[in-house]
Short mmCIF file of C-alpha atoms in Angstrom, two decimals:
data_model
loop_
_atom_site.label_atom_id
_atom_site.label_comp_id
_atom_site.label_asym_id
_atom_site.label_seq_id
_atom_site.Cartn_x
_atom_site.Cartn_y
_atom_site.Cartn_z
CA MET S 582 66.30 184.31 57.25
CA PHE S 583 67.81 183.59 60.63
CA PRO S 584 66.33 185.14 63.77
CA VAL S 585 68.28 188.08 65.11
CA GLN S 586 69.80 187.18 68.46
CA THR S 587 69.71 189.86 71.11
CA PRO S 588 73.18 190.21 72.66
CA ILE S 589 73.37 189.31 76.33
CA MET S 590 74.34 192.36 78.36
CA ALA S 591 77.17 191.86 80.82
CA LYS S 592 76.23 192.15 84.47
CA ARG S 593 77.27 195.51 85.91
CA VAL S 594 79.14 195.46 89.23
CA ALA S 595 79.85 198.45 91.47
CA VAL S 596 83.32 198.36 93.01
CA ILE S 597 83.58 200.76 95.95
CA GLY S 598 87.18 201.88 96.41
CA ALA S 599 90.28 201.81 94.20
CA GLY S 600 92.89 200.66 96.68
CA SER S 601 94.64 197.30 96.64
CA SER S 602 91.31 195.45 97.02
CA GLY S 603 89.42 197.56 94.53
CA LEU S 604 92.00 197.25 91.76
CA THR S 605 92.09 193.46 91.85
CA SER S 606 88.27 193.38 92.10
CA ILE S 607 88.01 195.35 88.85
CA LYS S 608 90.32 192.88 87.14
CA CYS S 609 88.52 189.83 88.54
CA CYS S 610 85.20 191.19 87.28
CA LEU S 611 86.67 191.64 83.81
CA ASP S 612 88.09 188.11 83.92
CA GLU S 613 84.59 186.73 84.54
CA GLY S 614 82.90 188.76 81.81
CA LEU S 615 81.37 191.31 84.18
CA GLU S 616 81.29 195.07 83.68
CA PRO S 617 82.93 196.79 86.68
CA VAL S 618 82.27 200.42 87.55
CA CYS S 619 84.58 201.62 90.32
CA PHE S 620 83.84 204.62 92.54
CA GLU S 621 86.84 206.17 94.31
CA SER S 622 86.29 209.13 96.63
CA SER S 623 89.86 210.45 96.29
CA ASP S 624 91.69 211.63 93.18
CA ASP S 625 94.03 208.63 92.86
CA ILE S 626 94.37 204.89 93.27
CA GLY S 627 96.17 203.29 96.21
CA GLY S 628 93.76 203.68 99.10
CA LEU S 629 95.60 203.12 102.38
CA TRP S 630 99.01 203.36 100.72
CA LYS S 631 98.57 206.84 99.28
CA PHE S 632 100.45 209.15 101.68
CA LYS S 633 98.93 212.54 102.43
CA GLU S 634 100.29 215.27 104.66
CA GLN S 635 96.97 215.67 106.45
CA PRO S 636 94.53 212.87 107.39
CA GLU S 637 91.05 213.08 105.91
CA ALA S 638 87.93 212.01 107.77
CA ASP S 639 86.65 208.49 107.03
CA ARG S 640 89.75 207.65 105.00
CA CYS S 641 92.83 205.62 105.74
CA SER S 642 95.96 207.49 106.76
CA ILE S 643 99.60 206.40 107.00
CA TYR S 644 102.83 207.91 108.31
CA ARG S 645 105.56 208.99 105.93
CA SER S 646 108.08 206.23 106.71
CA VAL S 647 105.73 203.25 106.62
CA ILE S 648 107.19 200.05 105.15
CA VAL S 649 105.22 196.87 104.50
CA ASN S 650 105.64 193.88 106.80
CA THR S 651 105.30 191.27 104.06
CA SER S 652 107.82 190.70 101.28
CA LYS S 653 107.16 191.52 97.65
CA GLU S 654 107.01 187.89 96.50
CA MET S 655 104.40 187.02 99.10
CA MET S 656 102.20 190.11 98.83
CA CYS S 657 102.00 190.68 95.06
CA TYR S 658 99.02 189.86 92.88
CA SER S 659 99.13 186.27 91.67
CA ASP S 660 99.54 187.01 87.96
CA PHE S 661 101.70 190.12 88.22
CA PRO S 662 105.01 189.76 90.12
CA MET S 663 106.61 192.91 91.42
CA PRO S 664 109.59 194.06 89.29
CA ASP S 665 112.72 192.16 90.23
CA HIS S 666 114.62 195.36 91.06
CA PHE S 667 112.07 196.38 93.71
CA PRO S 668 113.35 195.90 97.28
CA ASN S 669 112.03 192.89 99.13
CA TYR S 670 110.13 195.08 101.58
CA VAL S 671 108.73 198.11 99.84
CA ASN S 672 107.73 201.48 101.24
CA ASN S 673 104.38 203.10 100.52
CA SER S 674 105.54 205.06 97.47
CA THR S 675 107.08 201.98 95.84
CA LEU S 676 103.92 199.99 96.52
CA LEU S 677 101.88 202.77 94.94
CA GLN S 678 104.17 202.54 91.90
CA TYR S 679 103.37 198.81 91.72
CA PHE S 680 99.64 199.55 91.79
CA ARG S 681 100.10 201.93 88.85
CA LEU S 682 101.99 199.27 86.91
CA TYR S 683 99.25 196.71 87.66
CA ALA S 684 96.45 199.10 86.70
CA GLY S 685 98.24 200.07 83.50
CA HIS S 686 99.08 196.50 82.49
CA PHE S 687 95.46 195.34 82.79
CA ASN S 688 93.94 198.64 81.63
CA LEU S 689 91.93 199.18 84.81
CA LEU S 690 91.93 202.98 85.12
CA LYS S 691 89.21 203.49 82.51
CA HIS S 692 86.76 201.73 84.83
CA ILE S 693 87.37 204.12 87.76
CA HIS S 694 85.34 207.25 88.54
CA PHE S 695 87.58 209.39 90.76
CA GLN S 696 86.37 211.93 93.32
CA THR S 697 83.04 210.14 93.42
CA THR S 698 81.64 209.15 96.80
CA VAL S 699 79.08 206.41 97.37
CA ARG S 700 76.26 207.74 99.54
CA SER S 701 74.05 204.67 99.77
CA VAL S 702 73.71 201.08 98.61
CA ARG S 703 70.17 199.70 98.80
CA GLN S 704 68.37 196.63 97.53
CA ARG S 705 65.91 197.27 94.70
CA PRO S 706 62.24 196.39 95.31
CA ASP S 707 62.56 193.26 93.17
CA PHE S 708 65.83 192.19 94.83
CA SER S 709 64.56 188.70 95.69
CA ASN S 710 64.27 188.03 91.96
CA SER S 711 66.86 190.30 90.35
CA GLY S 712 69.52 190.56 93.08
CA GLN S 713 70.04 194.15 91.93
CA TRP S 714 71.21 197.15 93.94
CA GLU S 715 70.50 200.85 93.76
CA VAL S 716 73.68 202.85 94.32
CA VAL S 717 73.62 206.61 94.93
CA THR S 718 76.83 208.55 94.26
CA VAL S 719 77.97 212.17 94.50
CA ASP S 720 80.70 213.49 92.19
CA ARG S 721 83.29 216.22 92.78
CA ASP S 722 80.80 218.93 91.74
CA GLY S 723 78.14 217.74 94.17
CA ARG S 724 75.96 216.14 91.50
CA GLU S 725 74.00 213.18 92.81
CA GLU S 726 73.31 210.20 90.56
CA THR S 727 71.46 206.92 91.04
CA HIS S 728 72.74 203.74 89.37
CA VAL S 729 71.47 200.19 89.13
CA PHE S 730 73.95 197.33 89.51
CA ASP S 731 73.73 193.55 89.40
CA GLY S 732 76.38 193.23 92.09
CA VAL S 733 78.39 195.25 94.60
CA LEU S 734 81.96 194.68 95.83
CA VAL S 735 82.82 196.77 98.89
CA CYS S 736 86.55 197.53 98.95
CA ALA S 737 86.49 200.61 101.17
CA GLY S 738 89.04 199.52 103.78
CA HIS S 739 88.67 199.17 107.52
CA TYR S 740 91.41 201.42 108.91
CA THR S 741 89.30 204.55 108.71
CA GLN S 742 87.79 204.87 112.21
CA PRO S 743 90.52 205.38 114.85
CA ILE S 744 89.68 204.13 118.33
CA LYS S 745 90.52 206.69 121.04
CA PRO S 746 89.80 205.13 124.45
CA LEU S 747 90.36 208.36 126.38
CA SER S 748 87.93 207.31 129.11
CA ASP S 749 90.29 204.43 130.00
CA PHE S 750 92.83 206.94 131.34
CA PRO S 751 91.63 208.93 134.37
CA GLY S 752 92.92 212.50 134.49
CA ILE S 753 93.76 212.68 130.81
CA ASP S 754 91.71 215.88 130.60
CA THR S 755 94.36 217.51 132.82
CA PHE S 756 97.18 216.63 130.44
CA PRO S 757 98.51 219.89 128.91
CA GLY S 758 100.37 218.32 126.00
CA THR S 759 99.20 217.01 122.64
CA ILE S 760 97.22 213.78 122.28
CA ILE S 761 96.80 212.21 118.85
CA HIS S 762 95.99 208.81 117.35
CA SER S 763 98.47 207.05 115.09
CA TRP S 764 95.99 207.80 112.29
CA GLU S 765 97.09 211.45 112.64
CA TYR S 766 100.82 210.79 113.01
CA LYS S 767 102.99 211.66 109.98
CA ASP S 768 106.61 211.93 111.16
CA SER S 769 108.80 212.67 114.18
CA ASP S 770 109.53 216.33 113.37
CA PRO S 771 107.00 217.86 115.82
CA TYR S 772 108.46 215.76 118.66
CA LEU S 773 112.16 216.66 118.37
CA GLY S 774 113.71 216.80 121.85
CA LYS S 775 110.45 215.98 123.62
CA ARG S 776 109.32 213.26 126.02
CA VAL S 777 106.60 211.13 124.42
CA VAL S 778 104.44 208.23 125.57
CA VAL S 779 103.21 205.83 122.88
CA ILE S 780 100.26 203.71 124.01
CA GLY S 781 99.82 200.36 122.24
CA ILE S 782 102.33 197.85 120.89
CA GLY S 783 100.86 196.70 117.61
CA ASN S 784 102.87 197.09 114.41
CA SER S 785 102.10 200.81 114.18
CA GLY S 786 102.93 201.39 117.84
CA GLY S 787 106.29 199.66 117.46
CA ASP S 788 107.15 201.54 114.27
CA ILE S 789 106.20 204.95 115.65
CA ALA S 790 107.99 204.39 118.96
CA VAL S 791 111.17 203.38 117.14
CA GLU S 792 111.02 206.41 114.86
CA LEU S 793 110.35 208.79 117.75
CA SER S 794 113.22 207.31 119.77
CA ARG S 795 115.66 208.73 117.21
CA ALA S 796 114.31 212.27 117.62
CA CYS S 797 112.91 212.53 121.15
CA GLU S 798 114.67 213.16 124.42
CA LYS S 799 112.98 209.97 125.64
CA THR S 800 110.28 207.68 124.25
CA PHE S 801 108.11 205.41 126.39
CA LEU S 802 106.14 202.53 124.89
CA SER S 803 103.22 201.53 127.11
CA THR S 804 101.53 198.16 126.74
CA ARG S 805 98.86 196.32 128.69
CA LYS S 806 99.79 192.81 127.63
CA GLY S 807 103.20 192.92 125.93
CA ALA S 808 104.00 191.29 122.59
CA TRP S 809 106.17 188.73 120.85
CA VAL S 810 108.45 190.59 118.45
CA ILE S 811 110.34 189.37 115.40
CA GLY S 812 112.19 191.15 112.58
CA ARG S 813 111.57 191.02 108.85
CA VAL S 814 114.86 189.19 108.30
CA VAL S 815 115.51 185.64 109.51
CA ASP S 816 118.05 182.89 108.90
CA ARG S 817 120.72 183.74 106.32
CA GLY S 818 119.19 187.16 105.83
CA LEU S 819 116.12 185.90 103.99
CA PRO S 820 112.63 187.45 104.21
CA LEU S 821 110.68 186.26 107.25
CA ASP S 822 107.48 185.25 105.47
CA MET S 823 109.21 183.42 102.62
CA VAL S 824 110.98 181.16 105.11
CA MET S 825 108.23 180.74 107.67
CA MET S 826 105.11 180.63 105.52
CA THR S 827 105.35 177.28 103.75
CA ARG S 828 102.87 174.43 103.39
CA ALA S 829 105.36 171.93 104.82
CA ARG S 830 105.92 174.06 107.91
CA ASP S 831 102.18 174.66 108.28
CA LEU S 832 101.53 170.91 108.15
CA PHE S 833 104.29 170.25 110.67
CA TYR S 834 102.83 172.86 113.03
CA TRP S 835 99.36 171.34 112.66
CA LEU S 836 100.67 167.88 113.60
CA LEU S 837 102.40 169.06 116.78
CA PRO S 838 100.51 169.64 120.05
CA ARG S 839 99.79 173.36 120.36
CA ALA S 840 101.40 173.60 123.82
CA LEU S 841 104.64 172.07 122.53
CA LEU S 842 104.64 174.30 119.47
CA ASN S 843 104.21 177.37 121.66
CA LEU S 844 107.23 176.31 123.73
CA ILE S 845 109.38 175.74 120.63
CA LEU S 846 108.51 179.04 118.94
CA GLU S 847 108.82 181.08 122.13
CA ARG S 848 112.23 179.55 122.78
CA ILE S 849 113.36 180.47 119.25
CA LEU S 850 112.32 184.10 119.70
CA ASN S 851 113.82 184.34 123.17
CA GLN S 852 117.13 183.09 121.81
CA ARG S 853 117.21 186.17 119.58
CA TYR S 854 116.51 188.43 122.57
CA ASP S 855 115.05 187.63 125.95
CA HIS S 856 111.56 189.16 125.85
CA LYS S 857 111.37 189.30 129.65
CA LEU S 858 114.71 191.09 129.89
CA TYR S 859 113.61 193.64 127.30
CA GLY S 860 110.25 194.27 128.97
CA LEU S 861 108.36 192.81 126.02
CA GLN S 862 107.18 189.52 127.58
CA PRO S 863 103.43 189.18 126.83
CA VAL S 864 100.74 187.55 128.94
CA HIS S 865 99.59 185.43 125.98
CA ARG S 866 101.25 182.51 124.22
CA ILE S 867 102.90 183.12 120.89
CA LEU S 868 100.21 181.40 118.78
CA ASP S 869 97.31 183.09 120.52
CA GLN S 870 97.69 186.53 118.95
CA HIS S 871 99.55 188.24 116.12
CA ILE S 872 103.30 188.71 116.43
CA VAL S 873 104.65 192.27 116.14
CA ILE S 874 107.05 192.63 113.23
CA ASN S 875 109.77 195.17 113.95
CA ASP S 876 113.46 195.16 113.02
CA ASP S 877 114.67 197.87 115.40
CA LEU S 878 112.61 197.77 118.60
CA PRO S 879 115.04 195.62 120.66
CA GLY S 880 117.98 197.71 119.50
CA ARG S 881 116.35 200.98 120.55
CA ILE S 882 115.60 199.46 123.97
CA LEU S 883 119.21 198.27 124.26
CA LEU S 884 120.48 201.79 123.47
CA GLY S 885 118.22 203.27 126.13
CA ASP S 886 116.42 205.66 123.80
CA LEU S 887 113.17 203.71 124.17
CA ALA S 888 111.78 202.37 127.45
CA MET S 889 109.05 199.78 127.81
CA LYS S 890 106.32 200.63 130.31
CA SER S 891 103.26 198.89 131.70
CA ASN S 892 99.72 200.11 131.08
CA VAL S 893 98.94 203.76 131.81
CA GLN S 894 97.03 204.02 135.09
CA LYS S 895 96.27 207.74 135.14
CA PHE S 896 97.39 211.23 134.20
CA GLN S 897 98.05 214.10 136.57
CA GLY S 898 98.94 217.11 134.49
CA SER S 899 102.08 216.25 132.54
CA THR S 900 102.87 213.34 134.88
CA VAL S 901 101.94 209.81 133.82
CA PHE S 902 101.40 207.02 136.34
CA PHE S 903 101.76 203.39 135.24
CA ASP S 904 100.20 200.20 136.63
CA ASP S 905 103.52 198.92 137.98
CA GLY S 906 103.87 201.98 140.24
CA THR S 907 106.43 203.81 138.11
CA VAL S 908 105.97 207.47 137.23
CA GLU S 909 107.23 209.58 134.33
CA GLU S 910 107.18 213.38 134.58
CA LYS S 911 107.26 216.24 132.10
CA ILE S 912 105.60 214.27 129.30
CA ASP S 913 105.01 216.48 126.26
CA ALA S 914 102.86 214.27 124.01
CA VAL S 915 100.84 211.07 123.92
CA ILE S 916 100.27 209.02 120.77
CA LEU S 917 97.47 206.46 120.87
CA CYS S 918 98.21 203.35 118.80
CA THR S 919 94.98 201.76 119.94
CA GLY S 920 93.61 200.32 116.73
CA TYR S 921 90.67 200.94 114.46
CA ASP S 922 87.02 200.16 114.11
CA TYR S 923 85.28 199.74 110.78
CA LYS S 924 82.20 201.46 109.47
CA PHE S 925 80.36 201.33 106.15
CA PRO S 926 77.63 203.97 106.56
CA PHE S 927 76.44 203.56 102.97
CA LEU S 928 75.37 199.94 103.50
CA PRO S 929 71.88 198.90 104.68
CA THR S 930 71.68 198.73 108.48
CA SER S 931 70.02 195.33 108.08
CA LEU S 932 73.43 193.84 107.24
CA SER S 933 74.80 194.75 110.68
CA SER S 934 74.03 192.92 113.88
CA GLY S 935 74.25 194.44 117.35
CA SER S 936 74.90 197.98 118.51
CA ASP S 937 78.60 197.81 117.59
CA GLY S 938 77.84 197.51 113.86
CA ASP S 939 79.31 194.03 113.58
CA LEU S 940 79.04 192.45 110.14
CA LYS S 941 78.43 188.70 110.08
CA LEU S 942 80.18 187.45 106.97
CA TYR S 943 80.49 183.93 105.57
CA ARG S 944 84.19 183.25 105.00
CA ARG S 945 84.66 186.95 105.83
CA ILE S 946 83.05 187.89 102.51
CA PHE S 947 79.32 187.26 102.12
CA PRO S 948 76.42 188.45 104.36
CA PRO S 949 74.35 185.28 104.85
CA SER S 950 71.14 187.27 105.37
CA LEU S 951 70.82 188.28 101.71
CA GLU S 952 68.33 186.41 99.55
CA ARG S 953 70.67 186.79 96.59
CA PRO S 954 74.48 186.68 97.09
CA THR S 955 75.22 189.74 94.97
CA LEU S 956 77.10 191.82 97.55
CA ALA S 957 80.51 191.01 98.99
CA ILE S 958 82.77 192.83 101.43
CA LEU S 959 86.45 192.34 100.70
CA GLY S 960 89.49 192.78 102.93
CA LEU S 961 87.56 192.87 106.22
CA PHE S 962 89.75 190.39 108.10
CA GLN S 963 93.00 190.14 110.03
CA ASN S 964 95.45 187.37 109.22
CA ASN S 965 98.98 186.25 109.99
CA GLY S 966 100.19 186.72 106.44
CA PRO S 967 99.99 189.03 103.43
CA ILE S 968 96.61 190.65 102.88
CA MET S 969 96.64 191.26 99.12
CA PRO S 970 96.76 187.63 97.86
CA ALA S 971 93.93 186.71 100.23
CA VAL S 972 91.82 189.66 99.05
CA GLU S 973 92.54 188.77 95.43
CA LEU S 974 91.20 185.25 96.04
CA GLN S 975 88.16 186.76 97.77
CA ALA S 976 87.56 188.90 94.67
CA ARG S 977 87.99 185.93 92.33
CA TRP S 978 85.38 183.97 94.28
CA ALA S 979 82.97 186.88 94.73
CA SER S 980 83.03 187.80 91.04
CA ARG S 981 82.29 184.20 90.10
CA VAL S 982 79.39 184.06 92.56
CA ILE S 983 77.91 187.29 91.13
CA ALA S 984 78.42 185.92 87.61
CA GLY S 985 76.47 182.79 88.58
CA LEU S 986 79.44 180.47 88.11
CA ASN S 987 79.70 179.53 91.78
CA HIS S 988 77.02 179.05 94.41
CA LEU S 989 76.92 179.51 98.17
CA PRO S 990 75.49 177.03 100.71
CA PRO S 991 72.12 177.68 102.40
CA ALA S 992 71.96 180.58 104.85
CA GLU S 993 71.64 178.25 107.85
CA LYS S 994 74.88 176.51 107.00
CA MET S 995 76.69 179.82 106.48
CA VAL S 996 75.52 181.12 109.87
CA LYS S 997 76.74 177.95 111.61
CA SER S 998 80.12 178.29 109.89
CA ILE S 999 80.42 181.92 111.08
CA GLU S 1000 79.56 180.96 114.66
CA LYS S 1001 82.09 178.12 114.61
CA ASP S 1002 84.85 180.46 113.43
CA VAL S 1003 84.04 183.07 116.08
CA GLN S 1004 83.97 180.51 118.89
CA ALA S 1005 87.36 179.16 117.82
CA ASN S 1006 88.90 182.63 118.19
CA LEU S 1007 87.17 183.84 121.36
CA LYS S 1008 89.87 182.42 123.66
CA SER S 1009 92.51 184.68 122.10
CA TYR S 1010 90.21 187.59 121.21
CA PRO S 1011 87.45 188.00 123.84
CA SER S 1012 85.56 190.55 121.74
CA PRO S 1013 83.25 188.67 119.31
CA LYS S 1014 83.62 191.46 116.76
CA LEU S 1015 87.40 191.16 116.84
CA ALA S 1016 87.32 187.36 117.01
CA ALA S 1017 85.24 187.25 113.83
CA LEU S 1018 87.97 189.09 111.89
CA GLN S 1019 90.73 186.53 112.56
CA VAL S 1020 91.80 184.01 109.92
CA ASP S 1021 94.81 181.69 109.63
CA HIS S 1022 96.54 182.60 106.37
CA ILE S 1023 97.33 179.36 104.52
CA PRO S 1024 94.21 177.40 105.58
CA TYR S 1025 92.08 180.45 104.77
CA ILE S 1026 93.43 181.13 101.29
CA ASP S 1027 93.33 177.41 100.50
CA SER S 1028 89.67 177.26 101.51
CA ILE S 1029 88.83 180.18 99.19
CA ALA S 1030 91.00 178.73 96.41
CA LYS S 1031 89.08 175.48 96.70
CA GLU S 1032 85.82 177.35 96.09
CA VAL S 1033 87.28 179.03 93.02
CA GLY S 1034 88.78 175.75 91.78
CA VAL S 1035 92.42 176.86 91.91
CA ARG S 1036 93.85 175.18 95.01
CA PRO S 1037 97.06 173.45 93.91
CA ASN S 1038 96.97 169.65 93.86
CA ILE S 1039 100.34 169.03 95.45
CA ALA S 1040 100.38 165.25 95.07
CA TRP S 1041 99.68 165.60 91.35
CA LEU S 1042 102.32 168.32 91.01
CA LEU S 1043 104.94 166.20 92.77
CA LEU S 1044 104.37 163.41 90.28
CA LYS S 1045 103.86 165.44 87.10
CA ASP S 1046 106.16 168.41 87.72
CA PRO S 1047 108.44 167.70 90.73
CA ALA S 1048 110.43 170.93 90.28
CA VAL S 1049 107.27 172.96 90.90
CA GLY S 1050 105.60 170.52 93.28
CA LEU S 1051 108.56 170.52 95.67
CA ARG S 1052 108.68 174.31 95.66
CA VAL S 1053 104.93 174.58 96.22
CA PHE S 1054 105.07 172.24 99.22
CA PHE S 1055 108.44 173.07 100.80
CA GLY S 1056 108.93 176.60 99.48
CA PRO S 1057 107.09 179.86 100.15
CA CYS S 1058 103.32 179.76 99.79
CA SER S 1059 103.49 182.52 97.20
CA PRO S 1060 100.43 183.78 95.27
CA TYR S 1061 101.54 182.27 91.94
CA GLN S 1062 100.46 178.83 93.19
CA PHE S 1063 96.86 179.85 92.64
CA ARG S 1064 97.39 180.49 88.92
CA LEU S 1065 98.82 177.08 88.02
CA ASN S 1066 95.45 175.63 86.99
CA GLY S 1067 91.72 176.18 87.02
CA PRO S 1068 89.80 179.39 86.26
CA GLY S 1069 92.13 182.32 85.65
CA HIS S 1070 95.10 180.06 84.85
CA TRP S 1071 98.21 182.11 84.04
CA SER S 1072 100.81 180.61 81.74
CA GLY S 1073 103.59 182.46 83.59
CA ALA S 1074 102.79 180.99 87.01
CA ARG S 1075 105.20 178.06 86.76
CA GLN S 1076 108.12 180.28 85.76
CA ALA S 1077 107.23 182.80 88.47
CA ILE S 1078 107.50 180.05 91.09
CA LEU S 1079 110.81 178.76 89.70
CA THR S 1080 112.35 182.26 89.68
CA GLN S 1081 110.93 183.77 92.89
CA TRP S 1082 114.23 183.49 94.76
CA ASP S 1083 116.00 185.19 91.84
CA ARG S 1084 113.76 188.21 92.36
CA VAL S 1085 114.62 188.15 96.06
CA ALA S 1086 118.34 188.31 95.19
CA LYS S 1087 118.13 190.87 92.38
CA PRO S 1088 117.82 194.14 94.39
CA MET S 1089 120.68 193.10 96.69
CA LYS S 1090 123.16 192.41 93.90
CA THR S 1091 124.58 195.90 93.94
CA ARG S 1092 128.20 194.83 94.41
CA SER S 1093 129.94 192.37 92.14
CA ILE S 1094 131.08 189.28 94.05
CA PRO S 1095 132.38 186.09 92.36
CA GLU S 1096 129.80 183.33 92.51
CA PRO S 1097 130.78 180.22 94.51
CA SER S 1098 131.16 177.11 92.43
CA SER S 1099 128.59 174.96 94.23
CA PHE S 1100 125.70 176.70 95.96
CA GLY S 1101 123.82 179.96 95.45
CA LEU S 1102 120.97 181.74 97.14
CA ILE S 1103 118.40 179.08 96.35
CA SER S 1104 120.48 176.00 97.08
CA TRP S 1105 118.13 175.17 99.96
CA LEU S 1106 115.48 174.44 97.35
CA GLY S 1107 117.52 171.61 95.84
CA LEU S 1108 115.27 168.94 97.28
CA SER S 1109 115.11 166.64 94.30
CA GLY S 1110 116.83 163.75 96.06
CA GLY S 1111 114.96 160.54 96.66
CA ALA S 1112 114.61 161.06 100.42
CA ALA S 1113 112.92 164.44 99.99
CA LEU S 1114 110.50 163.08 97.42
CA ILE S 1115 109.60 160.13 99.64
CA PHE S 1116 108.98 162.45 102.59
CA ALA S 1117 106.82 164.73 100.45
CA LEU S 1118 104.68 161.84 99.23
CA LEU S 1119 104.27 160.50 102.76
CA ALA S 1120 103.36 163.93 104.05
CA MET S 1121 100.68 164.21 101.38
CA GLN S 1122 98.76 161.47 103.15
CA PHE S 1123 98.01 163.97 105.90
CA ILE S 1124 97.05 166.89 103.67
CA PRO S 1125 93.39 165.92 103.05
CA LEU S 1126 92.90 165.74 106.82
CA PHE S 1127 94.67 169.05 107.27
CA LEU S 1128 92.81 170.95 104.58
CA ASN S 1129 89.43 169.64 105.63
CA SER S 1130 90.01 169.96 109.36
CA ASP S 1131 87.27 172.60 109.68
#
């Protein structure tokens, strides 16, 4: 007789939210042998990208015409490329279609409880030993239920609390027109033939101002500090991020003095259109804050349908006074594109610090104050690249930590790391809460990939598989690189890297044109010559310094 072995029960993990972060978190939990249970308050997946005619309190909201600012090859999940016929920059409905394909392919929907809201997440009395959480939910019929989980992944989004700084604008209470936040904006129909002031020049502000300028009598875009603006399409009509976001370029930028690099990049953008001439010139240098991505803003200014204005000084009825002394009369509407705050009311207040509800997070994921690292907050950061691949790596790391496969450093070391990151960003972002959210895309995802054990070894790739190694170093830093080896290795990663430019070309091949005999779309990747290989190997000498610079 052999003793009967009791099967080991999989650790149960609550995933809060079924948007882009929640879906990949479910999959990552399954990959690590965990049992995910996802709670989604709405009736569908997609989170931020699910368009609704009316905004709903405490949920993300988008306008009808929204299009992503990152290309499909750079923003997709690392083991599931977007279909090759998808456009390079997808709209919200196409992105939602991709989420459905992803969820169906990996059979994720069965783990999601729709129309179920999380009311509270609290540590159990024995948390110091078990690391377990008590999660209270309410379903669509109002039934309350209490669950016990071994881990919690918060994927609830942080574009849910619109900031409306009405007190910054004296006299606004005398304004007779409509005042809304971009969170409430859906399309330009209500503003046909009107005079509208848009306040704020982030990506949403630029998009909304451009759209309104095609319907309004006149659109004014007011900004305190200005912005550097670039389109989605760069040299030879290729996607911006696929050309600009490469490891070789990142290394080159790191080696140059920051002041010189600012001069070079600003000169490049001003050669496209003079930012001072167009009224866009910002007070900050180009590397100090995020660049606004907008294809049409300069054109609308050139046509005269959109006018740049300085900061709003005050309102007097329907007249708006600006800081530069100019005045615009008969304004019908004001749209505030003034950003968002984040709030997770279901989490313990002990995780927040300060009156503003700031969350101190190690690597923008883990609260260092917890005795057991069984709760992670995903997607709560702002970067200069695609969000989804970074969140996927966060989820891969967090699920391995909850599974006990990876371990975090002592709390003291995590706190020091958080403080160092905040201090580094305070010059560009004076608010500590905002400074804490900022990460630099390639160094950040590489640092998380290193923890997971999937950061590509470029020197080894250049020697063993030069075709891939050269593309990993000189080509786009696409998500597939993090599936070449290590935990979660995907056998299709190599082919995905070799064919990524084919998927860029596919949706544009709608007219038959004879192929030239020598070069095609990806000829720029033909770097197999001896000089390129020598340069790559020499450059690799600097990479350990670069990757470990923090």
